[in-house]
PDB file of C-alpha atoms in Angstrom:
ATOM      1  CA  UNK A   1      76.027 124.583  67.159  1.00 43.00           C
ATOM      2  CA  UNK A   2      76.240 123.471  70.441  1.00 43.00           C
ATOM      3  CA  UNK A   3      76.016 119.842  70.182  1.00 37.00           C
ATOM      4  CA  UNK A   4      79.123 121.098  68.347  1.00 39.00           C
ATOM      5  CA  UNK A   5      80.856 122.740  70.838  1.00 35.00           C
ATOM      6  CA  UNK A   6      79.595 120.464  73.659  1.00 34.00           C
ATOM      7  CA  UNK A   7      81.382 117.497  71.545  1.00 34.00           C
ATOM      8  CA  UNK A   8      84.316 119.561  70.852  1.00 32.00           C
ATOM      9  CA  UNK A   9      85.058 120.395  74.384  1.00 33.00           C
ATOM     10  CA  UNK A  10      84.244 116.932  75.654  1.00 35.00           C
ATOM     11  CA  UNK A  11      87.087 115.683  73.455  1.00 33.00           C
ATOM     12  CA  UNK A  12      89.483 118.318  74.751  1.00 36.00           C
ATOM     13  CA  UNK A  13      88.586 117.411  77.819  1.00 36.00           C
ATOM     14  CA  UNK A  14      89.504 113.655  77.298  1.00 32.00           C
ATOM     15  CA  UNK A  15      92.380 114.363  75.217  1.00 34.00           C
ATOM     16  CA  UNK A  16      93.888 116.719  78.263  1.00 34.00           C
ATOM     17  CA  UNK A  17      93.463 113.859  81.146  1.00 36.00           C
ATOM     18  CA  UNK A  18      94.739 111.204  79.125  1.00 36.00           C
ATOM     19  CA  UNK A  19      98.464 111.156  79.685  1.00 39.00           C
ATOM     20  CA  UNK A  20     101.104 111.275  76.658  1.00 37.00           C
ATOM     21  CA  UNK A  21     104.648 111.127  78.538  1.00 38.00           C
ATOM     22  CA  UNK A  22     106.574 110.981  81.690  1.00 41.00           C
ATOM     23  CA  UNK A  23     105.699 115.025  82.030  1.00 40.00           C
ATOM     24  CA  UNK A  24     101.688 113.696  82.278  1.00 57.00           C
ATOM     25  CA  UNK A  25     102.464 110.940  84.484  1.00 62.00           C
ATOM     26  CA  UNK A  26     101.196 113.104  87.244  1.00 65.00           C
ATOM     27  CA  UNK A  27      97.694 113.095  85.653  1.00 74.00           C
ATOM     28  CA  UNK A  28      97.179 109.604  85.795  1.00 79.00           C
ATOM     29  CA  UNK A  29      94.195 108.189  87.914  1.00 84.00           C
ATOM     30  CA  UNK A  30      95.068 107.683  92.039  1.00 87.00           C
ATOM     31  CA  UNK A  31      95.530 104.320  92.715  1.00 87.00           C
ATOM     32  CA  UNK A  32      97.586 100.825  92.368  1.00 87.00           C
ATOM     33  CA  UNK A  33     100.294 100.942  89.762  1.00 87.00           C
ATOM     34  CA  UNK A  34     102.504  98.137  88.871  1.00 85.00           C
ATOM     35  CA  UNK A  35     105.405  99.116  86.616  1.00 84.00           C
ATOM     36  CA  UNK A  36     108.774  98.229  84.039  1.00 83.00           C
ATOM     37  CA  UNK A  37     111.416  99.660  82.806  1.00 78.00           C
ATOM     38  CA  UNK A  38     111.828  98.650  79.392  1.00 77.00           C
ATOM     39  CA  UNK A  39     114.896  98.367  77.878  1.00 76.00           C
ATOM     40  CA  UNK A  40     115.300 101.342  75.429  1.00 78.00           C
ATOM     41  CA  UNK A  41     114.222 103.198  78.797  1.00 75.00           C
ATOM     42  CA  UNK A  42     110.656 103.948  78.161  1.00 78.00           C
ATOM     43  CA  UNK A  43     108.639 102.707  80.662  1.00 79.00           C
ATOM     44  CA  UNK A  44     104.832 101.376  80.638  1.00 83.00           C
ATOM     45  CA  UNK A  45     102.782 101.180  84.140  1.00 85.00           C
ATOM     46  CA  UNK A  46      99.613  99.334  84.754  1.00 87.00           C
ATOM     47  CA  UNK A  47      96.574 100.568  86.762  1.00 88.00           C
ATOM     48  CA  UNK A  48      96.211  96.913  88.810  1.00 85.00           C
ATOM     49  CA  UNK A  49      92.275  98.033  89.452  1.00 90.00           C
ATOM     50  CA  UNK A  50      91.289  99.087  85.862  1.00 91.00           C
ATOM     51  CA  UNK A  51      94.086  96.854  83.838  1.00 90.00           C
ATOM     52  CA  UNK A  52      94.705  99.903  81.813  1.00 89.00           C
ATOM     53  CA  UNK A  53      98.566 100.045  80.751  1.00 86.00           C
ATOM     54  CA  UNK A  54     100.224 103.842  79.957  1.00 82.00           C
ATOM     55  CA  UNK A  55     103.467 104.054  78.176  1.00 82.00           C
ATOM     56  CA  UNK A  56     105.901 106.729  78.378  1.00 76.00           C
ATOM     57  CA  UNK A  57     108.930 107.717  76.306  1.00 78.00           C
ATOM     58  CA  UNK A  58     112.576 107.797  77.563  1.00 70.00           C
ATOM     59  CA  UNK A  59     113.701 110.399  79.258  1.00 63.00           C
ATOM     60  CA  UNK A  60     116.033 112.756  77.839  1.00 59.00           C
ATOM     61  CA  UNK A  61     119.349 111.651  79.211  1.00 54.00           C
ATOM     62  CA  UNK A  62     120.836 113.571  82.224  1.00 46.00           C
ATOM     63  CA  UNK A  63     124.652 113.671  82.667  1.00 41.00           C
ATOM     64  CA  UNK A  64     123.735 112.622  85.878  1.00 39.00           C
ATOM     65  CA  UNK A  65     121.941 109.134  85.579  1.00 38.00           C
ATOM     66  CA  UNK A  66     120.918 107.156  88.634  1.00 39.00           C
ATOM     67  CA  UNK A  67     120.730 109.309  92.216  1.00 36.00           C
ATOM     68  CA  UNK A  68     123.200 108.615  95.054  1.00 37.00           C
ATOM     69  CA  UNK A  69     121.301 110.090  97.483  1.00 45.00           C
ATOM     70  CA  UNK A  70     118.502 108.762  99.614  1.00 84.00           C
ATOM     71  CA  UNK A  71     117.367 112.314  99.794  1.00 92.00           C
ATOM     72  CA  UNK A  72     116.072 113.819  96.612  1.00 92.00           C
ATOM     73  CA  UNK A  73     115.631 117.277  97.873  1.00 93.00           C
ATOM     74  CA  UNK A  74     111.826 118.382  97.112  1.00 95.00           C
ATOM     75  CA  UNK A  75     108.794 117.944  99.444  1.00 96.00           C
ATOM     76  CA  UNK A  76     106.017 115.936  98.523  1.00 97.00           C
ATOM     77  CA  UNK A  77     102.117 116.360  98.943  1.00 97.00           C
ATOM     78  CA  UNK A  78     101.590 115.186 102.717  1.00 98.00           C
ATOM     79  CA  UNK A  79      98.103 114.134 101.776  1.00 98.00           C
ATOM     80  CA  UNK A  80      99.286 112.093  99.196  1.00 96.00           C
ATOM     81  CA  UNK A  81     102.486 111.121 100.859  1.00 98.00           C
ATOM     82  CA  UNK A  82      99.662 109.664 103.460  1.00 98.00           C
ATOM     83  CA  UNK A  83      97.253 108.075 101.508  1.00 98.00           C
ATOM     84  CA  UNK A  84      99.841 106.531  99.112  1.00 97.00           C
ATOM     85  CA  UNK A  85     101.566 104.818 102.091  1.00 98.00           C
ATOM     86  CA  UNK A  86      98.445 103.715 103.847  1.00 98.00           C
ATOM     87  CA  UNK A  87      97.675 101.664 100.593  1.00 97.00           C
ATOM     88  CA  UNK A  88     100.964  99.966  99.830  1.00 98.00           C
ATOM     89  CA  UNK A  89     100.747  99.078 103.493  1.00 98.00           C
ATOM     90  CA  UNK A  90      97.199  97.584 102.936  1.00 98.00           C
ATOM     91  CA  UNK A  91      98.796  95.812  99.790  1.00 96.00           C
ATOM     92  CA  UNK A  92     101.797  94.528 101.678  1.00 97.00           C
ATOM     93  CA  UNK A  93      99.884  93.175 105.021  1.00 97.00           C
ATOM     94  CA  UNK A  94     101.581  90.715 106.583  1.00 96.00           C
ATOM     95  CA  UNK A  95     103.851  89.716 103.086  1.00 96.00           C
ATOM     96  CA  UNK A  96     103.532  90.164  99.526  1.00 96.00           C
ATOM     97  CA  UNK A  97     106.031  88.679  97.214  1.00 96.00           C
ATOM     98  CA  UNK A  98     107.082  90.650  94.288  1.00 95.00           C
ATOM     99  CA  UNK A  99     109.646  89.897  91.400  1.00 94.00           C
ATOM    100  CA  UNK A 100     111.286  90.824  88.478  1.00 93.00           C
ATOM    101  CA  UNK A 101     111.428  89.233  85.332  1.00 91.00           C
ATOM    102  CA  UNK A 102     114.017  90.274  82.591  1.00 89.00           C
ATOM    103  CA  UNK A 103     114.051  94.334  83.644  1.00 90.00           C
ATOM    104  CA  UNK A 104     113.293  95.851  87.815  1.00 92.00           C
ATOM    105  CA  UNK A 105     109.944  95.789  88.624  1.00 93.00           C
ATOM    106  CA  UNK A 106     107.815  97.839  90.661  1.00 94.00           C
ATOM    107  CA  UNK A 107     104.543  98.097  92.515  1.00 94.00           C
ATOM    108  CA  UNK A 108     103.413 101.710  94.448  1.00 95.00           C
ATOM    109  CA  UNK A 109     100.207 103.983  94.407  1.00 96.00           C
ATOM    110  CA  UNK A 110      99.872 107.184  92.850  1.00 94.00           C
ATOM    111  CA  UNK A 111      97.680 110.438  95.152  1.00 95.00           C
ATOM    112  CA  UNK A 112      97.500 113.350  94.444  1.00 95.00           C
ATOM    113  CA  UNK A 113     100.598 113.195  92.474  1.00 93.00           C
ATOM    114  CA  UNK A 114     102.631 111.432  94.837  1.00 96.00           C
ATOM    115  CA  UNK A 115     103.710 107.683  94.258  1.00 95.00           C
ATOM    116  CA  UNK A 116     104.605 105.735  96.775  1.00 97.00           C
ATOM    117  CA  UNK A 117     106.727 102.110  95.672  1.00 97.00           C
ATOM    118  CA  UNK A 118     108.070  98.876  96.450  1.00 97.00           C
ATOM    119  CA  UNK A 119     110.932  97.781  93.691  1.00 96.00           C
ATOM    120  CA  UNK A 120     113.143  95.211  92.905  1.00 96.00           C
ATOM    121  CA  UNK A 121     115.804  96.748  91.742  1.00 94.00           C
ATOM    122  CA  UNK A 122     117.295  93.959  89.669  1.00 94.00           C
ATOM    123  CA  UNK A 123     116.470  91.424  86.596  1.00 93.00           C
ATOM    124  CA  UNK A 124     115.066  87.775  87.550  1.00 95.00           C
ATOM    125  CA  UNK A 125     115.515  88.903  91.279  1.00 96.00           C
ATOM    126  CA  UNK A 126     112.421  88.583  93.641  1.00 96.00           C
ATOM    127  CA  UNK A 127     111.522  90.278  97.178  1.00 96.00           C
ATOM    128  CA  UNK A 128     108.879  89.944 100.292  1.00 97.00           C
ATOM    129  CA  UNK A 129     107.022  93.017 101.733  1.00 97.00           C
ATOM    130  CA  UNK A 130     105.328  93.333 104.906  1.00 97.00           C
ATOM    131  CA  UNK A 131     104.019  96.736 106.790  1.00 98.00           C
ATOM    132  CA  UNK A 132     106.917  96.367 109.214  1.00 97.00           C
ATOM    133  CA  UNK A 133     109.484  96.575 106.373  1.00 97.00           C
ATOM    134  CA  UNK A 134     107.214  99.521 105.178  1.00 98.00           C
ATOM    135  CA  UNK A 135     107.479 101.207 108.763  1.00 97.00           C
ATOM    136  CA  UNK A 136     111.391 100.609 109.108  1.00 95.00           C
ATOM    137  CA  UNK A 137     112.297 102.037 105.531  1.00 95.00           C
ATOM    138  CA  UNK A 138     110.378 105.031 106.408  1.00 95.00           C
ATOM    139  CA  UNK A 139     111.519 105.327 109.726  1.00 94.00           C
ATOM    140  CA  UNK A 140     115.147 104.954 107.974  1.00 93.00           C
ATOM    141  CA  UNK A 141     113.684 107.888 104.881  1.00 94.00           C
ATOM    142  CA  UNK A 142     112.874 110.172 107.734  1.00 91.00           C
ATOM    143  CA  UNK A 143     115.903 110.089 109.679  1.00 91.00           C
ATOM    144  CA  UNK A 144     117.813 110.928 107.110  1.00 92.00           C
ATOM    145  CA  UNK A 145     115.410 113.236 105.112  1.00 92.00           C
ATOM    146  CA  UNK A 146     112.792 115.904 105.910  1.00 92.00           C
ATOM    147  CA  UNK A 147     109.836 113.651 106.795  1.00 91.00           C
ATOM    148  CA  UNK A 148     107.791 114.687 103.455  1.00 97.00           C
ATOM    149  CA  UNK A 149     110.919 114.466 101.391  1.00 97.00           C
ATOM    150  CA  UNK A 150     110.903 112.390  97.988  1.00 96.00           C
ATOM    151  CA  UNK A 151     113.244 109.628  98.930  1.00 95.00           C
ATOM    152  CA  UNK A 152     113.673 105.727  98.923  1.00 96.00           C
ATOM    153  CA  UNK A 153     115.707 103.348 101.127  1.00 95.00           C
ATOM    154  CA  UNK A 154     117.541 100.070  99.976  1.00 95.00           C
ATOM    155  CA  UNK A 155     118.456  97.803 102.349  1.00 91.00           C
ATOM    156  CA  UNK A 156     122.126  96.881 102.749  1.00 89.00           C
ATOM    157  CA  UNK A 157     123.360  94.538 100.028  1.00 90.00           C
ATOM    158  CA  UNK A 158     119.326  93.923  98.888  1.00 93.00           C
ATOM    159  CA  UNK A 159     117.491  95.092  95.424  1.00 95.00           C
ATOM    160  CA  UNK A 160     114.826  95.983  97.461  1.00 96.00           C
ATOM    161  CA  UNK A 161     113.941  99.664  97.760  1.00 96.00           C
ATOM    162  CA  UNK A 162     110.988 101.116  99.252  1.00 97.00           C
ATOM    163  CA  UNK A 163     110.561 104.613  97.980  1.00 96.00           C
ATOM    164  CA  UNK A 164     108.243 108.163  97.738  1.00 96.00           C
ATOM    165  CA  UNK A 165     108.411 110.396  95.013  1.00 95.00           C
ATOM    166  CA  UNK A 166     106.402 112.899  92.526  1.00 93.00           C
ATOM    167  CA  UNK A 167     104.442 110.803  90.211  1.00 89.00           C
ATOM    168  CA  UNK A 168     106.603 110.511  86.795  1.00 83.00           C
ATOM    169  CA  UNK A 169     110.044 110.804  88.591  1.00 86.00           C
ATOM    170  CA  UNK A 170     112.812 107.785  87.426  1.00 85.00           C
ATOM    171  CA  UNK A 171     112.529 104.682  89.677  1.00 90.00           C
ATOM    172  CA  UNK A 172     113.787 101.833  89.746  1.00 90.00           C
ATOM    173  CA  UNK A 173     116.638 101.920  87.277  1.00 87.00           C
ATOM    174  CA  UNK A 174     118.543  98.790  88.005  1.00 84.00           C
TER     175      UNK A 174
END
């Protein structure tokens, strides 16, 4: 009997951390995510550490569908906000190329339920990141929004955004 219930609640256990859709993104293990949109708007993210990929259904469809505000209006986890931007920094060093193939692309970290991304926010489009792009679209975020805000920043006329939001939010849309 409790082998039985050991078992049982192991498997519960598993079952609850392993995410099923965009509402359990914010489960997902902290760390280096690269990530697509795919075209019937699902979207499937890759732990770059681990190599293991999570999909996640579309969205429901808002009336509203891509933000056009740099300001999203909800604070963020400053430990995460932190930690999450002291990695993609680390990533970015002194330049990382990025790209896009037939859908945006993005790279970020997830903490504590916070990810923090780089995205190219076009098809067959490509981008360079270094910590002092990191530090001015930040910089840019937190003149505009609270500094712990979700947010992103695009530069003028560019499809590259730098961006922090809760773990599971839309990004990247194209």
């Amino acid at each position: 009997m409790q082998f039985k219930l050991v078992s049982i609640l192991a498997l519960a256990g598993f079952a609850a951390a392993a995410p099923s859709s965009t509402q359990d993104f914010k489960n997902l293990p902290d760390g280096p995510y690269s990530g697509i949109n795919n075209a019937d708007g699902s979207s499937s993210v890759t732990h770059m550490e681990t190599g293991e990929t999570f999909n996640f259904a579309a969205p429901a469809k808002r009336s509203l569908e891509k933000r056009d505000t740099h300001c999203w209006g909800y604070e963020l986890d400053h430990g995460g906000v932190d930690a999450a931007v002291v990695q993609l920094k680390n990533w970015a060093g002194t330049g990382r190329d990025w790209k896009s193939d037939g859908t945006p692309s993005y790279f970020g970290y997830n903490e504590r339920g916070v990810y923090v991304y780089y995205c190219i926010n076009a098809p067959r489009s490509q981008g360079n990141l270094d910590v002092a792009d990191i530090n001015y679209a930040l910089g840019q975020m937190d003149s505009k929004c609270k500094r712990y805000e979700a947010g992103y920043f695009r530069w003028d006329g560019s499809v590259e955004i730098v961006g922090k939001t809760r773990s599971g939010d839309n990004i990247c849309l194209g």
